[in-house]
mmCIF file of C-alpha atoms and ligand atoms in Angstrom:
data_model
loop_
_atom_site.group_PDB
_atom_site.id
_atom_site.type_symbol
_atom_site.label_atom_id
_atom_site.label_comp_id
_atom_site.label_asym_id
_atom_site.label_seq_id
_atom_site.Cartn_x
_atom_site.Cartn_y
_atom_site.Cartn_z
ATOM 1 C CA MET A 1 44.810 89.389 -23.256
ATOM 2 C CA ASN A 2 45.367 85.818 -22.249
ATOM 3 C CA LEU A 3 49.079 85.538 -21.729
ATOM 4 C CA SER A 4 49.665 85.167 -18.048
ATOM 5 C CA ASP A 5 51.998 87.567 -16.265
ATOM 6 C CA HIS A 6 53.998 84.524 -15.398
ATOM 7 C CA SER A 7 54.637 83.580 -18.990
ATOM 8 C CA LEU A 8 55.407 87.199 -19.855
ATOM 9 C CA ARG A 9 58.105 87.305 -17.211
ATOM 10 C CA ARG A 10 59.504 84.046 -18.484
ATOM 11 C CA LYS A 11 59.603 85.125 -22.082
ATOM 12 C CA ASP A 12 60.450 88.774 -22.027
ATOM 13 C CA SER A 13 61.864 88.669 -25.543
ATOM 14 C CA ILE A 14 58.334 88.149 -26.755
ATOM 15 C CA ILE A 15 56.280 91.264 -26.565
ATOM 16 C CA ALA A 16 52.711 90.829 -25.448
ATOM 17 C CA SER A 17 50.443 93.779 -25.715
ATOM 18 C CA THR A 18 46.795 94.324 -26.141
ATOM 19 C CA THR A 19 45.488 96.412 -28.986
ATOM 20 C CA GLU A 20 42.430 98.564 -28.780
ATOM 21 C CA LEU A 21 40.718 95.758 -30.654
ATOM 22 C CA GLY A 22 41.449 93.091 -28.072
ATOM 23 C CA MET A 23 44.013 91.184 -30.102
ATOM 24 C CA LYS A 24 47.268 90.314 -28.480
ATOM 25 C CA MET A 25 50.726 89.888 -29.932
ATOM 26 C CA THR A 26 52.178 86.464 -29.281
ATOM 27 C CA ALA A 27 55.321 86.915 -31.375
ATOM 28 C CA HIS A 28 56.669 89.385 -33.903
ATOM 29 C CA HIS A 29 53.880 90.065 -36.385
ATOM 30 C CA VAL A 30 51.785 87.237 -34.938
ATOM 31 C CA TRP A 31 48.547 88.286 -33.286
ATOM 32 C CA GLN A 32 45.988 86.111 -31.588
ATOM 33 C CA LEU A 33 42.462 87.353 -32.040
ATOM 34 C CA SER A 34 40.349 87.413 -28.952
ATOM 35 C CA ASN A 35 37.526 84.927 -28.778
ATOM 36 C CA ARG A 36 34.498 84.373 -26.705
ATOM 37 C CA PHE A 37 34.606 82.864 -23.248
ATOM 38 C CA PRO A 38 36.266 80.552 -22.453
ATOM 39 C CA ALA A 39 39.592 81.901 -23.665
ATOM 40 C CA ASN A 40 41.550 79.961 -26.266
ATOM 41 C CA LEU A 41 38.570 77.825 -27.229
ATOM 42 C CA PHE A 42 38.887 78.299 -31.004
ATOM 43 C CA ASN A 43 42.080 80.148 -31.811
ATOM 44 C CA VAL A 44 42.587 82.422 -34.809
ATOM 45 C CA TYR A 45 45.893 84.108 -35.613
ATOM 46 C CA LEU A 46 46.818 87.067 -37.751
ATOM 47 C CA VAL A 47 50.291 86.746 -39.262
ATOM 48 C CA GLU A 48 51.218 89.996 -40.972
ATOM 49 C CA ASP A 49 48.178 90.315 -43.253
ATOM 50 C CA VAL A 50 47.197 86.628 -43.358
ATOM 51 C CA LEU A 51 44.484 85.163 -41.173
ATOM 52 C CA ILE A 52 45.287 81.625 -40.029
ATOM 53 C CA ASP A 53 42.035 79.697 -39.506
ATOM 54 C CA ALA A 54 38.566 81.112 -39.040
ATOM 55 C CA ALA A 55 36.945 79.509 -35.970
ATOM 56 C CA THR A 56 33.211 78.723 -36.195
ATOM 57 C CA ARG A 57 30.373 80.329 -38.107
ATOM 58 C CA TRP A 58 29.314 82.002 -34.856
ATOM 59 C CA ASP A 59 32.625 83.869 -34.700
ATOM 60 C CA ALA A 60 32.326 85.606 -38.074
ATOM 61 C CA SER A 61 30.983 88.954 -36.899
ATOM 62 C CA SER A 62 33.405 89.197 -33.979
ATOM 63 C CA LEU A 63 36.361 88.350 -36.208
ATOM 64 C CA LEU A 64 35.285 90.827 -38.875
ATOM 65 C CA LYS A 65 34.914 93.512 -36.234
ATOM 66 C CA GLN A 66 38.376 92.860 -34.832
ATOM 67 C CA LEU A 67 39.833 92.887 -38.334
ATOM 68 C CA ALA A 68 38.157 96.116 -39.425
ATOM 69 C CA ASN A 69 40.759 98.619 -40.690
ATOM 70 C CA ILE A 70 43.434 95.915 -40.685
ATOM 71 C CA PRO A 71 44.855 94.948 -44.106
ATOM 72 C CA LEU A 72 44.075 91.333 -45.007
ATOM 73 C CA SER A 73 45.453 89.515 -48.050
ATOM 74 C CA GLN A 74 44.073 85.988 -47.541
ATOM 75 C CA VAL A 75 42.728 83.403 -45.133
ATOM 76 C CA ALA A 76 44.910 80.289 -44.798
ATOM 77 C CA LEU A 77 43.610 77.158 -43.085
ATOM 78 C CA THR A 78 45.490 74.570 -41.089
ATOM 79 C CA HIS A 79 42.770 72.070 -42.017
ATOM 80 C CA CYS A 80 39.110 71.790 -42.926
ATOM 81 C CA HIS A 81 37.090 71.167 -39.785
ATOM 82 C CA PRO A 82 33.992 73.042 -38.603
ATOM 83 C CA ASP A 83 35.813 74.945 -35.856
ATOM 84 C CA HIS A 84 38.485 76.214 -38.269
ATOM 85 C CA GLN A 85 36.579 76.917 -41.473
ATOM 86 C CA GLY A 86 33.365 78.252 -39.890
ATOM 87 C CA ALA A 87 33.756 81.947 -40.695
ATOM 88 C CA VAL A 88 35.734 81.511 -43.927
ATOM 89 C CA LYS A 89 32.980 82.424 -46.334
ATOM 90 C CA GLN A 90 31.851 85.516 -44.457
ATOM 91 C CA ILE A 91 35.392 86.812 -44.010
ATOM 92 C CA CYS A 92 36.600 86.060 -47.554
ATOM 93 C CA ALA A 93 33.437 87.403 -49.190
ATOM 94 C CA THR A 94 33.184 90.503 -46.991
ATOM 95 C CA ARG A 95 36.860 91.420 -47.351
ATOM 96 C CA ASP A 96 37.114 90.167 -50.948
ATOM 97 C CA ILE A 97 40.181 88.046 -50.249
ATOM 98 C CA PRO A 98 41.145 84.538 -51.403
ATOM 99 C CA LEU A 99 41.165 81.333 -49.384
ATOM 100 C CA ALA A 100 44.248 79.110 -49.134
ATOM 101 C CA CYS A 101 43.690 75.508 -48.036
ATOM 102 C CA PRO A 102 45.892 72.413 -47.792
ATOM 103 C CA GLU A 103 45.512 70.424 -50.986
ATOM 104 C CA ALA A 104 44.048 67.245 -49.511
ATOM 105 C CA ASP A 105 41.381 69.198 -47.579
ATOM 106 C CA ILE A 106 40.169 71.281 -50.529
ATOM 107 C CA ALA A 107 37.416 68.886 -51.617
ATOM 108 C CA SER A 108 35.821 68.990 -48.174
ATOM 109 C CA MET A 109 36.247 72.786 -47.916
ATOM 110 C CA GLU A 110 34.426 73.110 -51.223
ATOM 111 C CA GLY A 111 31.687 70.719 -50.119
ATOM 112 C CA ARG A 112 32.482 68.068 -52.742
ATOM 113 C CA THR A 113 33.364 65.412 -50.164
ATOM 114 C CA PRO A 114 32.464 65.049 -46.480
ATOM 115 C CA MET A 115 34.779 66.328 -43.767
ATOM 116 C CA LEU A 116 36.976 63.562 -42.389
ATOM 117 C CA PRO A 117 36.873 61.381 -40.407
ATOM 118 C CA ARG A 118 33.314 60.414 -41.233
ATOM 119 C CA THR A 119 32.285 60.035 -37.612
ATOM 120 C CA ALA A 120 29.073 61.008 -35.871
ATOM 121 C CA ALA A 121 31.108 63.473 -33.799
ATOM 122 C CA ILE A 122 32.244 65.369 -36.899
ATOM 123 C CA LYS A 123 28.690 65.410 -38.251
ATOM 124 C CA ILE A 124 27.352 66.823 -34.983
ATOM 125 C CA MET A 125 30.136 69.380 -34.904
ATOM 126 C CA GLN A 126 29.305 70.375 -38.466
ATOM 127 C CA LEU A 127 25.689 70.986 -37.546
ATOM 128 C CA GLY A 128 26.724 73.147 -34.632
ATOM 129 C CA PHE A 129 29.706 75.073 -35.924
ATOM 130 C CA ALA A 130 30.522 74.675 -39.628
ATOM 131 C CA GLY A 131 30.287 77.470 -42.128
ATOM 132 C CA PRO A 132 29.198 77.083 -45.741
ATOM 133 C CA ALA A 133 31.405 75.468 -48.368
ATOM 134 C CA TYR A 134 33.651 77.971 -50.121
ATOM 135 C CA SER A 135 35.893 77.754 -53.145
ATOM 136 C CA VAL A 136 39.627 77.612 -52.588
ATOM 137 C CA GLN A 137 41.849 79.892 -54.654
ATOM 138 C CA ARG A 138 45.224 78.651 -53.444
ATOM 139 C CA SER A 139 46.249 75.063 -52.836
ATOM 140 C CA LEU A 140 48.835 74.729 -50.064
ATOM 141 C CA HIS A 141 51.699 72.250 -50.272
ATOM 142 C CA ASP A 142 54.606 71.257 -48.076
ATOM 143 C CA GLY A 143 57.364 73.854 -48.456
ATOM 144 C CA ASP A 144 55.141 76.730 -49.575
ATOM 145 C CA GLU A 145 55.666 80.065 -47.866
ATOM 146 C CA ILE A 146 53.023 82.300 -46.310
ATOM 147 C CA ALA A 147 53.885 85.575 -44.563
ATOM 148 C CA GLY A 148 57.361 84.383 -43.638
ATOM 149 C CA PHE A 149 56.136 80.987 -42.424
ATOM 150 C CA ARG A 150 56.868 77.671 -44.121
ATOM 151 C CA VAL A 151 53.947 75.345 -44.764
ATOM 152 C CA ILE A 152 54.661 71.896 -43.318
ATOM 153 C CA HIS A 153 52.382 68.970 -44.142
ATOM 154 C CA THR A 154 51.337 67.329 -40.877
ATOM 155 C CA PRO A 155 48.677 64.780 -41.855
ATOM 156 C CA GLY A 156 46.728 62.546 -39.497
ATOM 157 C CA HIS A 157 44.056 64.767 -37.940
ATOM 158 C CA THR A 158 42.864 65.345 -41.506
ATOM 159 C CA PRO A 159 44.609 64.222 -44.709
ATOM 160 C CA GLY A 160 45.728 67.715 -45.664
ATOM 161 C CA HIS A 161 46.480 69.198 -42.230
ATOM 162 C CA VAL A 162 49.415 71.636 -42.250
ATOM 163 C CA MET A 163 51.274 73.658 -39.680
ATOM 164 C CA TYR A 164 53.124 76.921 -40.224
ATOM 165 C CA PHE A 165 56.698 77.379 -39.032
ATOM 166 C CA ARG A 166 58.934 80.465 -39.053
ATOM 167 C CA GLU A 167 62.627 79.590 -38.916
ATOM 168 C CA SER A 168 63.842 83.049 -37.839
ATOM 169 C CA ASP A 169 62.341 82.853 -34.340
ATOM 170 C CA ARG A 170 61.070 79.248 -34.417
ATOM 171 C CA VAL A 171 57.396 80.111 -34.013
ATOM 172 C CA ALA A 172 55.021 77.246 -34.866
ATOM 173 C CA ILE A 173 51.289 77.581 -35.544
ATOM 174 C CA VAL A 174 50.136 74.005 -35.367
ATOM 175 C CA GLY A 175 46.363 73.803 -35.769
ATOM 176 C CA ASP A 176 45.136 70.551 -34.271
ATOM 177 C CA VAL A 177 48.266 68.405 -34.500
ATOM 178 C CA LEU A 178 48.369 68.897 -30.752
ATOM 179 C CA ARG A 179 46.282 70.945 -28.325
ATOM 180 C CA ASN A 180 47.056 72.735 -25.090
ATOM 181 C CA ASN A 181 43.819 72.195 -23.202
ATOM 182 C CA HIS A 182 41.610 69.242 -22.420
ATOM 183 C CA PRO A 183 38.805 68.990 -25.003
ATOM 184 C CA ILE A 184 36.117 68.530 -22.345
ATOM 185 C CA THR A 185 37.350 70.037 -19.073
ATOM 186 C CA GLY A 186 39.412 72.831 -20.662
ATOM 187 C CA LYS A 187 42.256 72.089 -18.230
ATOM 188 C CA ILE A 188 45.493 73.468 -19.637
ATOM 189 C CA GLY A 189 47.968 70.822 -20.749
ATOM 190 C CA LEU A 190 49.109 69.030 -23.882
ATOM 191 C CA TYR A 191 46.743 66.488 -25.399
ATOM 192 C CA GLU A 192 46.457 64.669 -28.691
ATOM 193 C CA PRO A 193 43.382 65.718 -30.671
ATOM 194 C CA PRO A 194 40.335 63.576 -29.806
ATOM 195 C CA ALA A 195 40.227 60.268 -31.674
ATOM 196 C CA VAL A 196 36.673 60.887 -32.902
ATOM 197 C CA PHE A 197 37.896 63.966 -34.782
ATOM 198 C CA THR A 198 41.123 62.396 -36.049
ATOM 199 C CA LEU A 199 41.391 60.360 -39.227
ATOM 200 C CA ASP A 200 44.623 58.509 -38.423
ATOM 201 C CA ARG A 201 46.020 58.774 -34.898
ATOM 202 C CA GLU A 202 49.288 57.030 -35.762
ATOM 203 C CA GLU A 203 49.956 59.402 -38.601
ATOM 204 C CA ASN A 204 49.080 62.356 -36.375
ATOM 205 C CA ARG A 205 51.612 61.128 -33.814
ATOM 206 C CA ARG A 206 54.256 61.179 -36.526
ATOM 207 C CA SER A 207 53.215 64.774 -37.174
ATOM 208 C CA ILE A 208 53.559 65.614 -33.450
ATOM 209 C CA ARG A 209 57.078 64.206 -33.569
ATOM 210 C CA LYS A 210 57.765 66.245 -36.694
ATOM 211 C CA LEU A 211 56.756 69.350 -34.722
ATOM 212 C CA ALA A 212 59.053 68.474 -31.812
ATOM 213 C CA GLN A 213 61.965 67.803 -34.187
ATOM 214 C CA LEU A 214 61.688 71.358 -35.472
ATOM 215 C CA ARG A 215 62.716 72.534 -31.980
ATOM 216 C CA PRO A 216 60.132 75.329 -31.824
ATOM 217 C CA ALA A 217 60.580 78.178 -29.331
ATOM 218 C CA LEU A 218 56.875 78.890 -29.076
ATOM 219 C CA VAL A 219 53.833 76.894 -30.170
ATOM 220 C CA CYS A 220 50.455 78.420 -31.085
ATOM 221 C CA PHE A 221 47.591 75.887 -31.039
ATOM 222 C CA GLY A 222 44.142 75.723 -32.555
ATOM 223 C CA HIS A 223 42.899 75.058 -29.021
ATOM 224 C CA GLY A 224 44.510 76.159 -25.778
ATOM 225 C CA PRO A 225 47.024 78.842 -24.826
ATOM 226 C CA VAL A 226 50.418 79.464 -26.401
ATOM 227 C CA LEU A 227 53.150 77.154 -25.094
ATOM 228 C CA TYR A 228 56.605 78.482 -24.209
ATOM 229 C CA ASP A 229 57.861 75.539 -22.189
ATOM 230 C CA MET A 230 59.439 73.269 -24.764
ATOM 231 C CA GLU A 231 60.551 70.781 -22.131
ATOM 232 C CA GLN A 232 56.858 70.083 -21.654
ATOM 233 C CA LEU A 233 56.589 69.281 -25.365
ATOM 234 C CA ASP A 234 59.609 66.973 -25.193
ATOM 235 C CA ARG A 235 58.159 65.142 -22.171
ATOM 236 C CA PHE A 236 54.840 64.736 -23.957
ATOM 237 C CA VAL A 237 56.483 63.347 -27.086
ATOM 238 C CA ALA A 238 58.613 60.942 -25.039
ATOM 239 C CA ARG A 239 55.407 59.477 -23.538
ATOM 240 C CA LEU A 240 53.578 59.076 -26.856
ATOM 241 C CA PRO A 241 52.835 55.479 -27.827
ATOM 242 C CA SER A 242 55.232 54.412 -30.561
HETATM 243 ZN ZN1 ZN B 301 39.963 72.191 -34.018
#
């Protein structure tokens, strides 16, 4: 359970409860799986029966344990980076479910091209966290629908990066377009993804603006806690370099 009492009081229309498995509900049919200390380090969400992202290879057994007895139809990635694709192979193979991946990230997910950007930081991260290459069964495109969420292409961090947006209650699951903790100190707050892990910062800023223009009510990040304060997002976007 990592929603603060404060945020629960502020957003009482959103039910937060802890299951016996340690997952918590962040919005209707959206569950955040619990991860190892520190909280919100590598976030994984369950949307109906779809797993969004798969943390690192070290998280596979914990994720599988939390997902035991829970129906799963597929894993869908926001992008192909070591801290999002790490447990893909173990989860998909163990549960016998397909993998959906944004089209422009498929080659790196399948190990045919390197993960981007081709920086030393990504290579080190791969050594530490990445899971094996795995074949993609579904190619994701802008406008596709997954479990009631629309796929929105938000390139920049990687070429294929997507976020997932549900119009009915304006929930956004945004991967690494933006993060809600500092990558080194862990201090909670909005930050752009680190430059060393981002292919095109300018393009990613356009994707951040695309997120803000959707007027989300709640934002779920790849890193950091859920954000309910949309004025904070607007202030952040207003300060972004143009
Ligand atoms: Zn990440």
